[in-house]
Amino acid sequence: MQIIHTISELRAWRKTAGTVAFVPTMGNLHAGHMALIREARQRADQVVVSIFVNRLQFGQGEDFDRYPRTLEADAKLIEAECANAIVFAPDERELYPHVIQQYKVEPPAIQDELCGAFRPGHFRGVATVVTKLFNCVQPDVACFGKKDYQQLFVIQSMVEELNMPIDIIPVDTGRAEDGLALSSRNGYLSAAERAEAPRLYYHLARMKKAILGGERDYAKLAAEVVADLRIRGWSEIDYVETRNAKTLKPATHTDHDLVILIAARLGRTRLIDNLEVAC
Ligand code: PAF
């Protein structure tokens, strides 16, 4: 494993590499990231993992400053999973030398829905940094987790519309034994919050069962979830929505590929999760 900090060094390496599979991350890696790296290993000669906490995708009052920076531990995990991986870990000055990024990638209206309605500018920040990272790494394929379903959708449509020559590989969400989706932000949870957090997956699984059983009143199902989470002390429930899994438009009664998406706050920690339903 080799750690590269500069774009020029990465470009020099890229000229000598064969096909490249890319896993963009913000570090603080966990088993979910390892699944992305394992998938990447199957897809190309070389794996590049980027580690960069992207200020542009954090809103005011969000956790940019307290987001864990754990490069040494991350490098060890990557090495154990993929001994010859390249870790691209630029600092802010390397990726944003003008401090203010003047050219930004503007996703379409979906950027203002679901998570975007609660995190203005978030998906612009993601699309912009991912484009920059793609330009630095020049991968053949890139792996993204389905846990950030809306992010995956934005990246897939961006790559398609901007004719980027990169295959986007969606990777299933890694879960703890009790169902909680693996996330770097789980580390913020207190012991009591950690015990409560799988409630999101419990509700997703319950909604999926109801839909598979023929229920199509998605608003009623969502209202039941919101009521339960409120009673149990979740501080904010941003949304519980059933959408078309391919278009992310609100689900209609004739859609067969659905995704249920949920975002809620437990104490200070915002958690998201989703579950696909083929019905
Ligand atoms: O999913 C993430 O970790 C980030 O949004 C990404 C894709 C690395 C962009 O900063």
Coordinates of C-alpha atoms and ligand atoms in Angstrom, one line a residue:
M1 CA 0.0 0.0 0.0
Q2 CA 1.2 3.4 -0.9
I3 CA -0.1 6.8 0.4
I4 CA 0.0 9.6 -2.2
H5 CA -0.8 13.2 -1.1
T6 CA -0.4 15.2 -4.3
I7 CA -2.2 15.2 -7.6
S8 CA 1.0 15.3 -9.6
E9 CA 2.3 12.2 -7.9
L10 CA -1.0 10.5 -8.4
R11 CA -1.0 11.4 -12.1
A12 CA 2.5 10.0 -12.5
W13 CA 1.4 6.8 -10.9
R14 CA -1.8 6.6 -13.0
K15 CA 0.3 6.6 -16.3
T16 CA 1.9 3.3 -15.2
A17 CA -1.3 1.7 -13.8
G18 CA -3.6 -0.6 -15.7
T19 CA -7.3 -0.5 -15.0
V20 CA -8.3 1.3 -11.9
A21 CA -11.2 0.8 -9.5
F22 CA -11.9 3.8 -7.2
V23 CA -13.4 4.0 -3.7
P24 CA -13.9 7.6 -2.6
T25 CA -14.2 8.0 1.2
M26 CA -14.0 10.6 3.9
G27 CA -11.9 8.2 6.0
N28 CA -12.8 6.9 9.5
L29 CA -13.2 3.6 7.7
H30 CA -15.4 0.7 8.9
A31 CA -16.5 -2.7 7.6
G32 CA -18.9 -1.0 5.1
H33 CA -15.9 0.6 3.4
M34 CA -14.0 -2.7 3.4
A35 CA -16.9 -4.2 1.4
L36 CA -16.5 -1.4 -1.2
I37 CA -12.7 -2.1 -1.4
R38 CA -13.4 -5.9 -1.8
E39 CA -15.8 -5.1 -4.6
A40 CA -13.2 -2.7 -6.2
R41 CA -10.6 -5.5 -6.1
Q42 CA -12.8 -7.7 -8.3
R43 CA -13.2 -4.9 -10.9
A44 CA -9.8 -3.7 -11.9
D45 CA -6.0 -4.3 -11.8
Q46 CA -5.5 -1.6 -9.2
V47 CA -7.5 0.0 -6.4
V48 CA -7.4 3.6 -5.3
V49 CA -9.1 4.7 -2.1
S50 CA -9.3 8.4 -1.5
I51 CA -9.5 9.9 2.0
F52 CA -10.7 13.5 2.0
V53 CA -13.1 15.3 4.4
N54 CA -14.8 17.6 1.9
R55 CA -15.7 20.9 3.5
L56 CA -17.9 21.8 0.5
Q57 CA -20.5 19.2 1.3
F58 CA -21.0 20.2 5.0
G59 CA -23.5 22.8 5.9
Q60 CA -23.2 25.5 8.7
G61 CA -23.5 23.8 12.1
E62 CA -22.8 20.3 10.7
D63 CA -20.0 18.1 11.9
F64 CA -17.1 19.1 9.5
D65 CA -14.8 20.1 12.4
R66 CA -15.5 17.1 14.6
Y67 CA -15.5 14.6 11.7
P68 CA -12.9 12.0 12.8
R69 CA -9.6 12.2 10.9
T70 CA -8.0 8.8 11.3
L71 CA -5.5 8.4 8.4
E72 CA -3.1 6.1 10.2
A73 CA -5.8 3.6 11.3
D74 CA -7.5 3.9 7.9
A75 CA -4.3 3.0 6.1
K76 CA -3.8 -0.1 8.2
L77 CA -7.3 -1.3 7.4
I78 CA -6.8 -0.7 3.7
E79 CA -3.5 -2.5 3.7
A80 CA -5.1 -5.5 5.4
E81 CA -7.9 -5.6 2.8
C82 CA -5.8 -4.8 -0.3
A83 CA -2.1 -4.8 0.1
N84 CA -1.2 -3.0 -3.1
A85 CA -3.9 -0.3 -2.9
I86 CA -3.1 3.3 -3.5
V87 CA -4.4 5.7 -0.8
F88 CA -5.0 9.2 -2.2
A89 CA -5.1 11.6 0.8
P90 CA -4.7 15.2 -0.4
D91 CA -5.0 18.1 2.0
E92 CA -7.4 20.9 1.5
R93 CA -4.9 23.1 -0.2
E94 CA -4.1 20.4 -2.7
L95 CA -7.7 19.8 -3.8
Y96 CA -8.9 23.4 -3.3
P97 CA -5.9 25.5 -4.0
H98 CA -8.0 28.6 -4.6
V99 CA -9.6 28.1 -1.2
I100 CA -13.0 29.0 -2.7
Q101 CA -14.0 26.6 -5.5
Q102 CA -15.5 28.8 -8.2
Y103 CA -16.7 26.1 -10.6
K104 CA -19.2 23.8 -9.1
V105 CA -21.2 20.8 -10.4
E106 CA -24.9 21.6 -10.0
P107 CA -27.1 18.5 -9.7
P108 CA -30.7 18.8 -10.9
A109 CA -33.8 19.3 -8.7
I110 CA -33.3 16.1 -6.8
Q111 CA -30.5 17.9 -4.9
D112 CA -33.2 19.8 -3.0
E113 CA -35.3 16.8 -2.0
L114 CA -35.0 14.1 0.7
C115 CA -31.6 14.8 2.4
G116 CA -31.1 17.8 0.2
A117 CA -34.1 19.6 1.7
F118 CA -32.4 19.4 5.1
R119 CA -28.8 19.9 3.9
P120 CA -28.8 22.7 1.3
G121 CA -25.8 22.6 -1.0
H122 CA -24.8 19.1 0.2
F123 CA -25.2 17.3 -3.1
R124 CA -23.5 20.2 -5.0
G125 CA -20.6 19.7 -2.7
V126 CA -20.6 16.0 -3.3
A127 CA -20.9 16.2 -7.1
T128 CA -18.2 18.8 -7.2
V129 CA -15.6 16.9 -5.1
V130 CA -16.4 13.5 -6.8
T131 CA -15.9 15.1 -10.2
K132 CA -12.5 16.6 -9.0
L133 CA -11.5 13.2 -7.6
F134 CA -12.6 11.4 -10.8
N135 CA -10.4 13.9 -12.7
C136 CA -7.4 13.2 -10.4
V137 CA -7.8 9.4 -10.2
Q138 CA -9.2 8.8 -13.8
P139 CA -10.7 5.5 -12.7
D140 CA -12.4 2.9 -15.0
V141 CA -14.9 2.0 -12.3
A142 CA -16.0 3.6 -9.0
C143 CA -17.8 1.9 -6.1
F144 CA -20.4 3.7 -4.0
G145 CA -22.5 2.3 -1.1
K146 CA -26.3 2.1 -1.4
K147 CA -26.5 3.4 2.2
D148 CA -26.2 6.9 0.6
Y149 CA -28.9 6.0 -1.9
Q150 CA -29.5 9.6 -3.0
Q151 CA -25.8 10.3 -3.3
L152 CA -25.5 7.2 -5.5
F153 CA -28.4 8.4 -7.6
V154 CA -26.8 11.8 -8.1
I155 CA -23.4 10.3 -9.0
Q156 CA -25.0 7.8 -11.5
S157 CA -27.0 10.5 -13.2
M158 CA -24.0 12.9 -13.3
V159 CA -21.7 10.4 -14.8
E160 CA -24.4 9.5 -17.4
E161 CA -25.3 13.1 -18.3
L162 CA -21.8 14.4 -18.4
N163 CA -20.5 11.4 -20.4
M164 CA -17.9 10.5 -17.8
P165 CA -16.3 7.2 -18.9
I166 CA -16.7 5.5 -15.6
D167 CA -18.8 2.5 -14.5
I168 CA -20.5 3.2 -11.2
I169 CA -20.9 0.1 -9.1
P170 CA -23.5 0.2 -6.4
V171 CA -22.6 -1.9 -3.3
D172 CA -25.1 -3.2 -0.7
T173 CA -25.3 -1.6 2.7
G174 CA -23.2 -3.3 5.4
R175 CA -25.2 -3.8 8.6
A176 CA -24.4 -4.6 12.2
E177 CA -26.0 -7.8 13.5
D178 CA -28.9 -5.8 14.9
G179 CA -29.6 -4.3 11.5
L180 CA -28.0 -0.8 12.0
A181 CA -26.5 0.4 8.8
L182 CA -22.7 0.9 9.2
S183 CA -21.7 4.5 9.1
S184 CA -18.8 6.6 10.4
R185 CA -21.4 8.7 12.3
N186 CA -22.4 5.7 14.4
G187 CA -19.3 6.5 16.4
Y188 CA -21.0 9.7 17.7
L189 CA -23.8 7.6 19.4
S190 CA -23.9 7.1 23.2
A191 CA -24.4 3.5 24.4
A192 CA -28.1 4.2 24.9
E193 CA -28.5 5.8 21.5
R194 CA -26.6 2.9 19.9
A195 CA -29.1 0.5 21.4
E196 CA -32.0 2.6 20.0
A197 CA -30.5 3.2 16.5
P198 CA -31.5 -0.1 14.9
R199 CA -35.1 1.1 15.2
L200 CA -34.7 2.7 11.8
Y201 CA -34.0 -0.6 10.1
Y202 CA -36.7 -2.3 12.1
H203 CA -39.2 0.2 10.6
L204 CA -37.8 -0.1 7.1
A205 CA -38.2 -3.9 7.3
R206 CA -41.7 -3.5 8.7
M207 CA -42.7 -1.2 5.9
K208 CA -41.2 -3.5 3.3
K209 CA -43.2 -6.4 4.7
A210 CA -46.4 -4.3 4.6
I211 CA -45.8 -3.3 1.0
L212 CA -45.0 -6.8 0.0
G213 CA -48.3 -7.8 1.7
G214 CA -50.1 -5.4 -0.7
E215 CA -50.2 -2.1 1.4
R216 CA -49.9 0.9 -0.9
D217 CA -50.8 3.7 1.4
Y218 CA -47.2 4.9 1.8
A219 CA -48.2 8.1 3.7
K220 CA -50.0 6.0 6.3
L221 CA -47.0 3.7 6.8
A222 CA -44.7 6.7 7.1
A223 CA -47.0 8.4 9.7
E224 CA -46.8 5.2 11.9
V225 CA -43.0 5.3 11.8
V226 CA -42.9 9.1 12.6
A227 CA -45.3 8.6 15.6
D228 CA -43.3 5.7 17.0
L229 CA -39.9 7.5 16.7
R230 CA -41.3 10.6 18.3
I231 CA -42.6 8.6 21.3
R232 CA -39.2 6.9 21.6
G233 CA -37.5 10.3 21.9
W234 CA -35.9 10.7 18.4
S235 CA -35.2 14.4 18.3
E236 CA -36.0 15.1 14.6
I237 CA -37.5 13.0 11.9
D238 CA -36.5 14.6 8.6
Y239 CA -38.4 12.2 6.3
V240 CA -39.8 8.7 5.8
E241 CA -40.5 8.3 2.1
T242 CA -41.2 5.6 -0.4
R243 CA -39.8 6.4 -3.8
N244 CA -39.3 4.8 -7.2
A245 CA -36.0 3.1 -6.9
K246 CA -34.8 4.0 -10.4
T247 CA -36.0 7.6 -10.7
L248 CA -36.3 8.6 -7.0
K249 CA -39.7 10.2 -7.9
P250 CA -42.4 9.7 -5.3
A251 CA -43.7 6.1 -5.6
T252 CA -47.0 5.5 -7.4
H253 CA -49.2 2.5 -6.9
T254 CA -48.1 1.0 -10.2
D255 CA -44.3 1.2 -9.5
H256 CA -42.7 -2.2 -8.9
D257 CA -39.1 -1.1 -7.9
L258 CA -39.3 0.9 -4.7
V259 CA -36.9 2.3 -2.2
I260 CA -38.0 3.3 1.3
L261 CA -35.8 6.1 2.7
I262 CA -35.5 7.4 6.2
A263 CA -33.5 10.2 7.9
A264 CA -33.8 11.0 11.6
R265 CA -31.8 12.4 14.4
L266 CA -31.0 10.6 17.6
G267 CA -29.6 13.1 20.1
R268 CA -27.1 15.1 18.0
T269 CA -26.5 12.4 15.4
R270 CA -28.3 12.4 12.1
L271 CA -28.8 8.8 10.8
I272 CA -30.0 7.8 7.3
D273 CA -31.0 4.4 6.0
N274 CA -33.0 2.8 3.2
L275 CA -34.3 -0.5 1.9
E276 CA -35.2 -1.5 -1.6
V277 CA -38.5 -3.3 -2.3
A278 CA -39.3 -5.2 -5.5
C279 CA -43.0 -5.7 -5.5
Ligands
PAF1 O1 -19.9 9.1 0.8 C1 -18.9 9.8 1.1 O2 -18.1 9.4 2.0 C2 -18.6 11.2 0.5 O3 -19.8 11.8 0.3 C3 -17.8 11.1 -0.8 C4 -18.4 10.3 -1.9 C5 -16.4 10.5 -0.4 C6 -17.5 12.5 -1.3 O4 -16.9 13.3 -0.3

